[in-house]
Coordinates of C-alpha atoms in Angstrom, one line a residue:
X20 CA 14.4 -65.2 -46.5
X21 CA 14.8 -68.1 -44.1
X22 CA 13.2 -68.0 -40.6
X23 CA 16.7 -67.8 -38.9
X24 CA 17.4 -64.7 -41.1
X25 CA 14.1 -63.2 -40.0
X26 CA 14.6 -63.9 -36.5
X27 CA 18.1 -62.4 -36.7
X28 CA 16.6 -59.2 -38.2
X29 CA 14.0 -58.9 -35.5
X30 CA 16.6 -59.5 -32.9
X31 CA 18.8 -56.7 -34.3
X32 CA 15.8 -54.3 -34.5
X33 CA 14.9 -55.0 -30.9
X34 CA 18.5 -54.6 -29.8
X35 CA 18.7 -51.2 -31.5
X36 CA 15.5 -50.2 -29.8
X37 CA 16.9 -51.2 -26.5
X38 CA 20.1 -49.6 -27.2
X39 CA 18.2 -46.3 -28.2
X40 CA 16.1 -46.4 -24.9
X41 CA 19.2 -47.0 -22.8
X42 CA 21.0 -44.1 -24.5
X43 CA 17.8 -42.0 -24.3
X44 CA 17.5 -42.7 -20.5
X45 CA 21.1 -41.8 -20.0
X46 CA 20.8 -38.5 -21.8
X47 CA 17.4 -37.5 -20.4
X48 CA 18.4 -38.1 -16.9
X49 CA 21.9 -36.4 -17.4
X50 CA 20.4 -33.0 -16.4
X51 CA 17.7 -31.7 -14.1
X52 CA 17.2 -28.7 -16.4
X53 CA 13.7 -28.7 -17.7
X54 CA 14.6 -27.1 -21.0
X55 CA 17.3 -29.7 -21.6
X56 CA 14.9 -32.5 -20.7
X57 CA 12.3 -31.3 -23.1
X58 CA 14.6 -30.6 -26.0
X59 CA 16.3 -34.0 -25.6
X60 CA 12.8 -35.5 -25.7
X61 CA 11.7 -33.8 -28.9
X62 CA 15.0 -34.3 -30.7
X63 CA 15.0 -38.1 -29.8
X64 CA 11.4 -38.4 -31.1
X65 CA 12.5 -36.5 -34.3
X66 CA 15.5 -38.8 -34.9
X67 CA 13.3 -41.9 -34.2
X68 CA 10.3 -41.1 -36.1
X69 CA 11.7 -38.9 -38.8
X70 CA 9.6 -35.8 -38.2
X71 CA 10.6 -32.2 -37.7
X72 CA 7.7 -30.8 -35.8
X73 CA 6.7 -31.3 -32.2
X74 CA 5.7 -29.5 -29.0
X75 CA 5.3 -30.4 -25.3
X76 CA 2.6 -29.1 -23.1
X77 CA 2.8 -29.4 -19.3
X78 CA 0.5 -28.7 -16.4
X79 CA 2.3 -25.5 -14.9
X80 CA 0.8 -22.9 -12.5
X81 CA -2.5 -24.7 -12.6
X82 CA -3.0 -24.7 -16.3
X83 CA -1.7 -26.5 -19.4
X84 CA 1.1 -24.4 -21.0
X85 CA 3.3 -24.9 -24.1
X86 CA 6.8 -25.3 -22.6
X87 CA 8.8 -26.5 -25.6
X88 CA 8.2 -26.5 -29.4
X89 CA 10.0 -27.1 -32.6
X90 CA 8.9 -26.5 -36.2
X91 CA 5.3 -25.7 -35.2
X92 CA 4.0 -22.5 -36.9
X93 CA 3.1 -19.7 -34.6
X94 CA -0.5 -19.6 -35.9
X95 CA -1.0 -23.3 -34.7
X96 CA 0.7 -22.5 -31.3
X97 CA -1.7 -19.5 -30.8
X98 CA -4.7 -21.8 -31.2
X99 CA -3.8 -24.0 -28.3
X100 CA -6.7 -23.5 -25.9
X101 CA -5.4 -21.4 -22.9
X102 CA -8.3 -22.1 -20.7
X103 CA -7.4 -25.7 -20.0
X104 CA -6.8 -26.2 -16.2
X105 CA -7.0 -29.3 -13.8
X106 CA -10.6 -28.3 -13.2
X107 CA -11.5 -28.4 -16.8
X108 CA -13.7 -31.4 -17.8
X109 CA -12.1 -34.1 -20.1
X110 CA -8.7 -32.5 -20.7
X111 CA -7.6 -35.3 -22.9
X112 CA -10.5 -34.6 -25.3
X113 CA -9.7 -30.9 -25.5
X114 CA -6.0 -31.6 -26.2
X115 CA -6.8 -34.3 -28.8
X116 CA -9.4 -31.9 -30.5
X117 CA -6.7 -29.5 -30.9
X118 CA -4.2 -32.1 -32.3
X119 CA -6.8 -33.5 -34.7
X120 CA -7.4 -29.9 -36.0
X121 CA -3.6 -29.3 -36.2
X122 CA -2.8 -32.8 -37.7
X123 CA -0.6 -33.7 -34.8
X124 CA -0.2 -36.9 -33.0
X125 CA -1.0 -36.6 -29.3
X126 CA 0.3 -38.8 -26.4
X127 CA 0.0 -38.3 -22.7
X128 CA 3.0 -38.0 -20.4
X129 CA 1.9 -40.0 -17.3
X130 CA 2.9 -40.3 -13.8
X131 CA 1.0 -43.3 -12.6
X132 CA -2.4 -42.8 -14.3
X133 CA -2.4 -39.1 -14.1
X134 CA -1.4 -37.0 -17.1
X135 CA 1.3 -34.3 -16.3
X136 CA 1.4 -33.2 -19.9
X137 CA 1.3 -34.2 -23.6
X138 CA 3.6 -34.5 -26.4
X139 CA 2.4 -33.4 -29.9
X140 CA 4.2 -34.6 -33.0
X141 CA 3.9 -33.7 -36.6
X142 CA 3.7 -35.8 -39.7
X143 CA 6.6 -38.0 -40.7
X144 CA 8.8 -37.0 -43.6
X145 CA 7.4 -39.9 -45.7
X146 CA 3.8 -39.0 -45.0
X147 CA 3.1 -42.4 -43.6
X148 CA 1.0 -42.7 -40.3
X149 CA 2.6 -43.7 -37.1
X150 CA 2.5 -47.6 -36.7
X151 CA 1.3 -49.2 -33.6
X152 CA 4.9 -50.3 -32.9
X153 CA 6.1 -46.6 -33.2
X154 CA 3.3 -45.5 -30.9
X155 CA 4.3 -48.3 -28.3
X156 CA 7.9 -47.1 -28.5
X157 CA 6.8 -43.5 -28.0
X158 CA 4.9 -44.6 -24.9
X159 CA 8.0 -46.2 -23.5
X160 CA 10.0 -43.1 -24.3
X161 CA 7.5 -41.0 -22.5
X162 CA 7.4 -43.4 -19.5
X163 CA 11.1 -43.0 -19.2
X164 CA 10.9 -39.2 -19.8
X165 CA 7.9 -38.7 -17.4
X166 CA 10.0 -39.2 -14.2
X167 CA 12.8 -36.9 -15.5
X168 CA 10.3 -34.3 -16.6
X169 CA 8.5 -34.3 -13.1
X170 CA 12.0 -34.2 -11.5
X171 CA 13.0 -31.3 -13.6
X172 CA 9.7 -29.5 -13.0
X173 CA 10.2 -29.9 -9.2
X174 CA 13.8 -28.6 -9.5
X175 CA 12.5 -25.7 -11.6
X176 CA 9.9 -25.0 -9.1
X177 CA 12.4 -25.2 -6.2
X178 CA 14.8 -22.9 -8.1
X179 CA 11.9 -20.5 -8.7
X180 CA 11.0 -20.7 -5.0
X181 CA 14.5 -20.1 -3.9
X182 CA 14.7 -17.1 -6.2
X183 CA 11.6 -15.7 -4.6
X184 CA 12.8 -16.5 -1.1
X185 CA 16.1 -14.7 -1.9
X186 CA 14.1 -11.8 -3.3
X187 CA 12.0 -11.6 -0.2
X188 CA 15.2 -11.9 2.1
X189 CA 16.7 -9.1 0.2
X190 CA 13.6 -7.0 0.3
X191 CA 13.4 -7.7 4.1
X192 CA 17.0 -6.6 4.4
X193 CA 16.2 -3.4 2.5
X194 CA 13.1 -2.8 4.8
X195 CA 15.3 -3.3 7.9
X196 CA 18.0 -0.9 6.7
X197 CA 15.5 1.6 5.4
X198 CA 13.7 1.4 8.8
X199 CA 16.9 2.7 10.4
X200 CA 17.4 5.4 7.8
X201 CA 13.8 6.6 8.3
X202 CA 14.2 6.6 12.0
X203 CA 16.8 9.3 12.0
X204 CA 15.2 11.6 9.3
X205 CA 13.3 14.6 10.6
X206 CA 12.7 16.5 7.3
X207 CA 9.7 15.7 5.2
X208 CA 11.3 16.2 1.9
X209 CA 14.3 14.0 2.7
X210 CA 11.8 11.2 3.9
X211 CA 10.1 11.6 0.4
X212 CA 13.5 11.4 -1.4
X213 CA 14.6 8.4 0.5
X214 CA 11.3 6.6 -0.3
X215 CA 11.5 7.4 -3.9
X216 CA 15.2 6.4 -4.5
X217 CA 14.8 3.2 -2.5
X218 CA 12.0 2.0 -4.8
X219 CA 13.8 3.3 -7.9
X220 CA 16.6 1.0 -6.9
X221 CA 14.3 -2.0 -6.8
X222 CA 11.9 -1.3 -9.8
X223 CA 13.7 1.2 -11.9
X224 CA 10.7 3.2 -12.2
X225 CA 10.5 5.9 -15.0
X226 CA 8.9 8.4 -12.8
X227 CA 7.2 8.7 -9.4
X228 CA 5.5 11.2 -6.9
X229 CA 5.3 11.1 -3.1
X230 CA 2.3 13.2 -1.8
X231 CA 1.7 13.9 1.8
X232 CA -1.3 15.4 3.6
X233 CA -0.3 18.0 6.1
X234 CA -2.4 20.5 8.0
X235 CA -5.3 20.0 5.7
X236 CA -3.2 20.7 2.6
X237 CA -1.8 18.4 -0.2
X238 CA 2.0 18.6 -0.3
X239 CA 4.2 17.0 -3.0
X240 CA 7.4 15.9 -1.1
X241 CA 9.2 14.6 -4.1
X242 CA 8.3 14.1 -7.8
X243 CA 9.8 13.6 -11.2
X244 CA 7.0 15.6 -12.8
X245 CA 6.3 19.3 -11.9
X246 CA 4.8 19.5 -8.5
X247 CA 2.4 22.2 -9.8
X248 CA 0.8 19.7 -12.1
X249 CA -0.3 17.4 -9.2
X250 CA -1.2 20.4 -6.8
X251 CA -3.4 22.2 -9.6
X252 CA -5.2 19.0 -10.8
X253 CA -5.9 17.1 -7.6
X254 CA -7.5 18.1 -4.3
X255 CA -6.9 16.5 -0.9
X256 CA -10.4 15.0 -0.8
X257 CA -9.7 13.1 -4.0
X258 CA -7.3 10.9 -2.1
X259 CA -8.2 10.6 1.5
X260 CA -11.0 8.1 0.9
X261 CA -8.7 5.5 -0.6
X262 CA -7.1 2.9 1.7
X263 CA -6.2 0.2 -0.7
X264 CA -3.6 0.3 -3.6
X265 CA -4.9 1.1 -7.2
X266 CA -3.1 -0.7 -10.0
X267 CA -3.2 -0.6 -13.8
X268 CA -6.7 -0.3 -15.2
X269 CA -8.2 0.1 -11.8
X270 CA -6.0 3.3 -11.3
X271 CA -7.0 4.5 -14.8
X272 CA -10.7 4.0 -14.0
X273 CA -10.5 6.1 -10.7
X274 CA -8.0 8.7 -11.7
X275 CA -7.9 9.0 -15.5
X276 CA -5.5 12.0 -15.3
X277 CA -3.0 9.9 -13.3
X278 CA -3.0 7.3 -16.1
X279 CA -2.5 10.1 -18.7
X280 CA 0.5 11.1 -16.6
X281 CA 1.8 7.5 -17.1
X282 CA 1.4 6.5 -13.4
X283 CA 0.5 2.7 -13.0
X284 CA 0.4 2.3 -9.2
X285 CA -1.1 4.4 -6.4
X286 CA -0.3 3.3 -2.9
X287 CA -1.9 5.1 0.0
X288 CA 0.0 5.9 3.0
X289 CA -2.2 4.6 5.8
X290 CA -1.6 5.4 9.5
X291 CA -4.0 4.2 12.1
X292 CA -6.7 3.6 9.6
X293 CA -6.4 7.1 8.2
X294 CA -4.8 8.0 4.7
X295 CA -2.0 10.5 5.2
X296 CA -0.5 10.5 1.8
X297 CA -0.1 8.7 -1.6
X298 CA 2.8 7.2 -3.4
X299 CA 2.5 7.2 -7.3
X300 CA 4.8 5.1 -9.4
X301 CA 5.2 4.9 -13.2
X302 CA 6.0 1.7 -15.2
X303 CA 9.1 -0.4 -14.6
X304 CA 12.1 -0.1 -16.9
X305 CA 11.6 -3.6 -18.0
X306 CA 7.9 -2.9 -18.8
X307 CA 6.8 -5.8 -16.5
X308 CA 3.6 -5.4 -14.6
X309 CA 3.5 -5.0 -10.9
X310 CA 2.4 -8.2 -9.2
X311 CA 1.0 -8.9 -5.8
X312 CA 4.4 -9.3 -4.2
X313 CA 5.6 -6.1 -5.6
X314 CA 2.5 -4.2 -4.3
X315 CA 3.1 -5.8 -0.9
X316 CA 6.8 -4.7 -0.8
X317 CA 5.9 -1.2 -1.9
X318 CA 3.1 -0.9 0.8
X319 CA 5.7 -2.1 3.4
X320 CA 8.1 0.8 2.2
X321 CA 5.1 3.2 2.3
X322 CA 4.2 2.1 5.9
X323 CA 7.8 2.9 7.0
X324 CA 7.7 6.2 5.4
X325 CA 4.3 7.3 6.8
X326 CA 5.4 6.2 10.4
X327 CA 8.5 8.4 10.0
X328 CA 6.4 11.4 8.7
X329 CA 3.8 11.0 11.5
X330 CA 6.7 10.6 14.0
X331 CA 8.1 13.8 12.8
X332 CA 4.8 15.6 13.1
X333 CA 4.2 14.4 16.6
X334 CA 7.7 15.2 17.5
X335 CA 7.1 18.9 16.2
X336 CA 3.8 19.1 18.0
X337 CA 5.5 17.8 21.2
X338 CA 8.1 20.5 20.8
X339 CA 5.5 23.2 20.2
X340 CA 3.5 22.0 23.2
X341 CA 6.6 22.2 25.4
X342 CA 7.4 25.6 24.0
X343 CA 3.8 26.8 24.9
X344 CA 4.0 25.3 28.4
X345 CA 7.2 27.1 29.0
X346 CA 5.7 30.2 27.7
X347 CA 2.6 29.8 29.9
X348 CA 4.8 29.2 32.9
X349 CA 6.7 32.5 32.3
X350 CA 3.5 34.3 31.7
X351 CA 2.0 32.8 34.8
X352 CA 4.8 34.1 36.9
X353 CA 4.5 37.5 35.3
X354 CA 0.8 37.7 36.1
X355 CA 1.4 36.4 39.7
X356 CA 3.9 39.2 40.2
X357 CA 1.6 41.9 38.8
X358 CA -1.2 41.1 41.4
X359 CA -1.2 42.8 44.7
X360 CA 0.6 40.8 47.4
X361 CA -1.9 41.9 50.1
X362 CA -5.2 43.7 50.4
X363 CA -4.9 46.9 52.4
X364 CA -7.0 47.4 55.5
X365 CA -8.6 50.8 56.4
X366 CA -11.1 51.8 59.1
X367 CA -14.7 52.2 57.7
X368 CA -14.0 50.1 54.5
X369 CA -13.6 46.5 53.5
X370 CA -11.8 45.3 50.4
X371 CA -11.8 41.8 48.8
X372 CA -10.5 40.5 45.5
X373 CA -10.1 37.2 43.5
X374 CA -8.8 36.2 40.1
X375 CA -8.9 32.8 38.5
X376 CA -7.4 32.2 35.0
X377 CA -9.1 29.9 32.7
X378 CA -6.1 28.4 31.0
X379 CA -2.8 28.7 33.1
X380 CA -2.6 32.5 32.3
X381 CA -5.3 34.8 31.7
X382 CA -5.8 38.4 30.5
X383 CA -7.5 39.7 33.6
X384 CA -5.8 42.2 35.9
X385 CA -6.7 44.1 39.0
X386 CA -4.7 46.2 41.4
X387 CA -5.1 48.3 44.5
X388 CA -2.3 51.0 44.8
X389 CA -1.7 53.0 47.9
X390 CA -1.1 56.6 46.8
X391 CA -0.9 58.1 50.3
X392 CA -2.4 57.6 53.8
X393 CA -5.7 58.9 52.7
X394 CA -6.0 57.9 49.1
X395 CA -6.1 54.5 47.2
X396 CA -6.2 53.7 43.4
X397 CA -8.5 50.7 42.4
X398 CA -8.2 49.2 38.9
X399 CA -9.6 46.2 37.0
X400 CA -8.8 45.3 33.4
X401 CA -9.3 42.6 30.8
X402 CA -6.5 42.3 28.3
X403 CA -7.5 40.7 25.1
X404 CA -5.6 37.4 24.3
X405 CA -3.9 34.8 26.4
X406 CA -0.3 33.8 27.2
X407 CA 2.8 35.7 27.2
X408 CA 1.7 38.6 24.9
X409 CA -1.2 39.3 27.1
X410 CA 0.9 39.1 30.2
X411 CA 3.5 41.6 28.8
X412 CA 0.7 44.0 27.8
X413 CA -0.7 43.6 31.4
X414 CA 2.8 44.4 32.7
X415 CA 3.0 47.5 30.5
X416 CA -0.5 48.5 31.8
X417 CA 0.7 48.2 35.4
X418 CA 3.8 50.1 34.8
X419 CA 1.9 52.9 33.2
X420 CA -0.7 53.0 35.9
X421 CA 1.7 53.1 38.8
X422 CA 3.8 55.8 37.1
X423 CA 1.0 57.9 36.2
X424 CA -1.4 57.7 39.2
X425 CA 1.4 58.6 41.7
X426 CA 1.7 61.9 39.8
X427 CA -1.8 62.6 41.0
X428 CA -2.8 64.0 37.7
X429 CA -6.5 64.5 37.1
X430 CA -7.9 61.0 36.5
X431 CA -9.4 61.9 33.1
X432 CA -6.2 63.3 31.6
X433 CA -4.3 60.4 33.2
X434 CA -6.6 57.9 31.4
X435 CA -6.0 59.6 28.1
X436 CA -2.2 59.4 28.6
X437 CA -2.5 55.7 29.5
X438 CA -4.5 55.1 26.3
X439 CA -2.0 56.8 24.2
X440 CA 0.9 54.8 25.8
X441 CA -1.0 51.5 25.3
X442 CA -1.9 52.4 21.7
X443 CA 1.7 53.1 20.9
X444 CA 2.9 49.8 22.4
X445 CA 0.2 47.6 20.8
X446 CA 0.6 46.6 17.0
X447 CA -1.3 43.4 16.7
X448 CA -4.8 44.5 17.4
X449 CA -4.9 43.9 21.2
X450 CA -6.9 46.0 23.5
X451 CA -7.8 46.5 27.0
X452 CA -11.1 47.2 28.8
X453 CA -10.2 49.1 31.8
X454 CA -11.9 50.7 35.0
X455 CA -10.1 52.6 37.6
X456 CA -10.8 55.1 40.3
X457 CA -9.4 57.1 43.1
X458 CA -10.8 56.5 46.5
X459 CA -10.6 59.3 49.1
X460 CA -10.7 57.4 52.3
X461 CA -11.2 60.5 54.5
X462 CA -13.9 62.1 52.5
X463 CA -15.4 58.8 51.3
X464 CA -15.5 60.0 47.7
X465 CA -14.9 57.8 44.6
X466 CA -13.7 59.4 41.4
X467 CA -13.6 57.0 38.5
X468 CA -13.2 56.6 34.6
X469 CA -14.7 53.5 32.7
X470 CA -12.7 52.8 29.6
X471 CA -15.1 50.3 27.9
X472 CA -15.1 47.9 30.9
X473 CA -18.1 46.0 32.3
X474 CA -19.7 48.7 34.4
X475 CA -19.2 48.0 38.1
X476 CA -22.4 47.9 40.3
X477 CA -23.1 50.3 43.2
X478 CA -25.6 49.0 45.6
X479 CA -27.4 51.5 47.7
X480 CA -30.8 51.6 49.4
X481 CA -31.9 48.4 47.6
X482 CA -31.1 49.8 44.1
X483 CA -28.2 49.5 41.7
X484 CA -26.2 52.2 39.9
X485 CA -24.0 51.4 37.0
X486 CA -20.5 53.2 37.0
X487 CA -20.2 53.6 33.2
X488 CA -19.0 57.1 32.7
X489 CA -15.7 57.3 30.6
X490 CA -14.8 56.6 27.0
X491 CA -13.3 54.1 24.6
X492 CA -11.3 51.1 25.5
X493 CA -7.6 51.3 25.6
X494 CA -5.2 50.6 22.9
X495 CA -7.5 50.9 19.8
X496 CA -6.4 54.5 18.9
X497 CA -4.9 57.5 20.4
X498 CA -7.3 59.7 22.4
X499 CA -9.3 62.1 20.3
X500 CA -12.1 62.7 22.8
X501 CA -11.5 63.4 26.5
X502 CA -12.7 60.7 28.8
X503 CA -15.7 61.6 31.1
X504 CA -15.0 61.6 34.7
X505 CA -17.7 60.8 37.4
X506 CA -17.6 61.2 41.2
X507 CA -19.6 59.3 43.7
X508 CA -20.2 60.4 47.3
X509 CA -20.1 57.1 49.3
X510 CA -22.4 56.4 52.2
X511 CA -22.3 53.8 54.9
X512 CA -23.7 50.5 53.6
X513 CA -22.7 51.2 50.0
X514 CA -21.2 48.2 48.2
X515 CA -19.3 48.3 44.8
X516 CA -18.8 45.2 42.8
X517 CA -16.3 45.2 40.0
X518 CA -15.9 42.2 37.8
X519 CA -14.7 41.1 34.3
X520 CA -16.9 39.5 31.6
X521 CA -15.6 36.0 32.5
X522 CA -18.1 36.1 35.4
X523 CA -21.2 37.1 33.4
X524 CA -20.2 34.9 30.3
X525 CA -19.5 31.8 32.2
X526 CA -21.4 28.9 30.7
X527 CA -22.8 25.8 32.0
X528 CA -23.1 22.3 30.3
X529 CA -26.2 23.5 28.3
X530 CA -24.0 26.4 26.9
X531 CA -26.1 29.0 28.8
X532 CA -24.5 32.0 30.2
X533 CA -24.4 33.2 33.9
X534 CA -25.7 36.5 32.7
X535 CA -25.6 40.1 34.1
X536 CA -29.2 39.6 35.4
X537 CA -28.3 36.7 37.5
X538 CA -25.1 38.4 38.9
X539 CA -27.1 41.6 39.7
X540 CA -29.9 39.6 41.5
X541 CA -27.3 37.6 43.5
X542 CA -25.5 40.9 44.4
X543 CA -28.7 42.6 45.6
X544 CA -29.5 39.6 47.8
X545 CA -26.1 39.3 49.4
X546 CA -24.7 42.8 49.5
X547 CA -25.2 42.8 53.3
X548 CA -22.5 40.3 54.0
X549 CA -18.7 41.1 54.3
X550 CA -16.6 42.0 51.2
X551 CA -14.6 38.7 51.5
X552 CA -17.9 36.6 52.0
X553 CA -19.5 38.2 49.1
X554 CA -16.5 37.3 46.7
X555 CA -16.7 33.6 48.0
X556 CA -20.4 33.6 47.6
X557 CA -20.4 34.8 44.1
X558 CA -17.7 32.2 43.2
X559 CA -19.6 29.3 44.6
X560 CA -22.7 30.5 42.8
X561 CA -20.7 30.5 39.7
X562 CA -19.4 27.0 40.4
X563 CA -22.9 25.8 41.1
X564 CA -24.2 27.2 37.8
X565 CA -21.4 26.0 35.6
X566 CA -21.5 22.4 37.2
X567 CA -17.8 21.7 36.3
X568 CA -18.0 23.0 32.7
X569 CA -14.6 24.2 31.4
X570 CA -14.5 28.0 31.0
X571 CA -13.0 29.9 28.2
X572 CA -12.3 33.2 30.0
X573 CA -10.8 34.4 33.3
X574 CA -12.7 35.3 36.3
X575 CA -11.9 38.4 38.3
X576 CA -14.0 40.0 41.1
X577 CA -13.1 43.2 43.2
X578 CA -15.4 44.4 46.0
X579 CA -15.3 47.7 48.1
X580 CA -17.7 47.9 51.0
X581 CA -18.4 51.0 53.0
X582 CA -19.1 50.1 56.7

């Protein structure tokens, strides 16, 4: 063949190659879809080099991944080393080692001098090795394809980023709408259902359970499995120590039974660093795993739910507090109306009284009732309990007392009748300690009955006498044994101190009681002062002893002094 003919053949070959490169460049840049670009690259190589096997690996998500393959058996694809990352030493050697073992031609896809991936081609149909000219042509193809691949990868990453952003925007919108829904719900069960159904719409869970810790108990607000299964197999203490989500194997390790019940996620309901409940979720319908973004989204949902549940609890407590305050105000008014408006004044006697409730309204009661011009009734009592029930029982006692004592029945029989009436009108275990007496002003004679009350103290001639004759406390049972009655002939200088146990049991900051001994000693040392001054002095000594410590019981003092 003549030289001109050879030159013409060479010219035609170069022309075909250039035409092929131009066509390849047009096709590979015609789309920014990464799959289209890679398939076009492989098919162009197959047509040019007469092979039917090939694959492309690219650096994606910080590791080399097989992104396209044709004709390569699965057993060879599975042998591609998955641990190749940008930090791996000598990436090219690892890829070339794989190619050598798999009898594949390997060429890097370069941007500048940095490989962004590799193309691996199988043997040609004619079993001939790739010539230097073919390898050079492949390099040119890869140089053209590299930019298109990089652009396609960037577009794919941007699309993926946009999808993630859209997903986040949708989730934020859901959270915003859900926050409004949670804000108007006041029932725990409805809050649990809203949380469950909202997550069901996002993840299509096969099953779920919403657990809430209320009043020291584990409550299942909503669940697709029987509530009894959770309540019988899990205790409150099993969950309250967890403040971070548990997923997959971690959940199975901590709570094997939850894994057996096919739960995959446990997200604690944390409010102010305290675990208030737990959300349990089963697998997604598409069987995909829960990723970090899913857990963050679920945690946000749970945070809204627990805030709503806690707000409901606080609202309920506020209502209860308001109800109690209103009840205490009513009871305080009742108690105020029951106490004497003024202390009577009689020649030859001094009377003084004081009562201090411990918490708005107490159960202490005293009264001074004028029976006639020559006779008074003195009473002091301690009703068990506090608030409106104690005040109502106190009101009943006053009504019984005023009704009975004005009939001037013998005080022993009158006490029995009062006890029977209190017992009939008390059904919740309440009772009354009660001391009362008739004071004959003209004859200076005191007739009394003590129904289980702290014995009043009679000071006479530097000694104390306890007024303790009587019987059982009021309200425990009907009268079976008559009450004992005692009479005291009063003398000039006598002083009688009546009090409730709130005086002797008052405690200081060291939890020590004021005690009967201290009260008796103080009474002896101060019995010579006026009745009013004695009441004030006892109160001052109490305040000195307690040093501002809060008291749990009422304080009532009633003094009779004979001039």
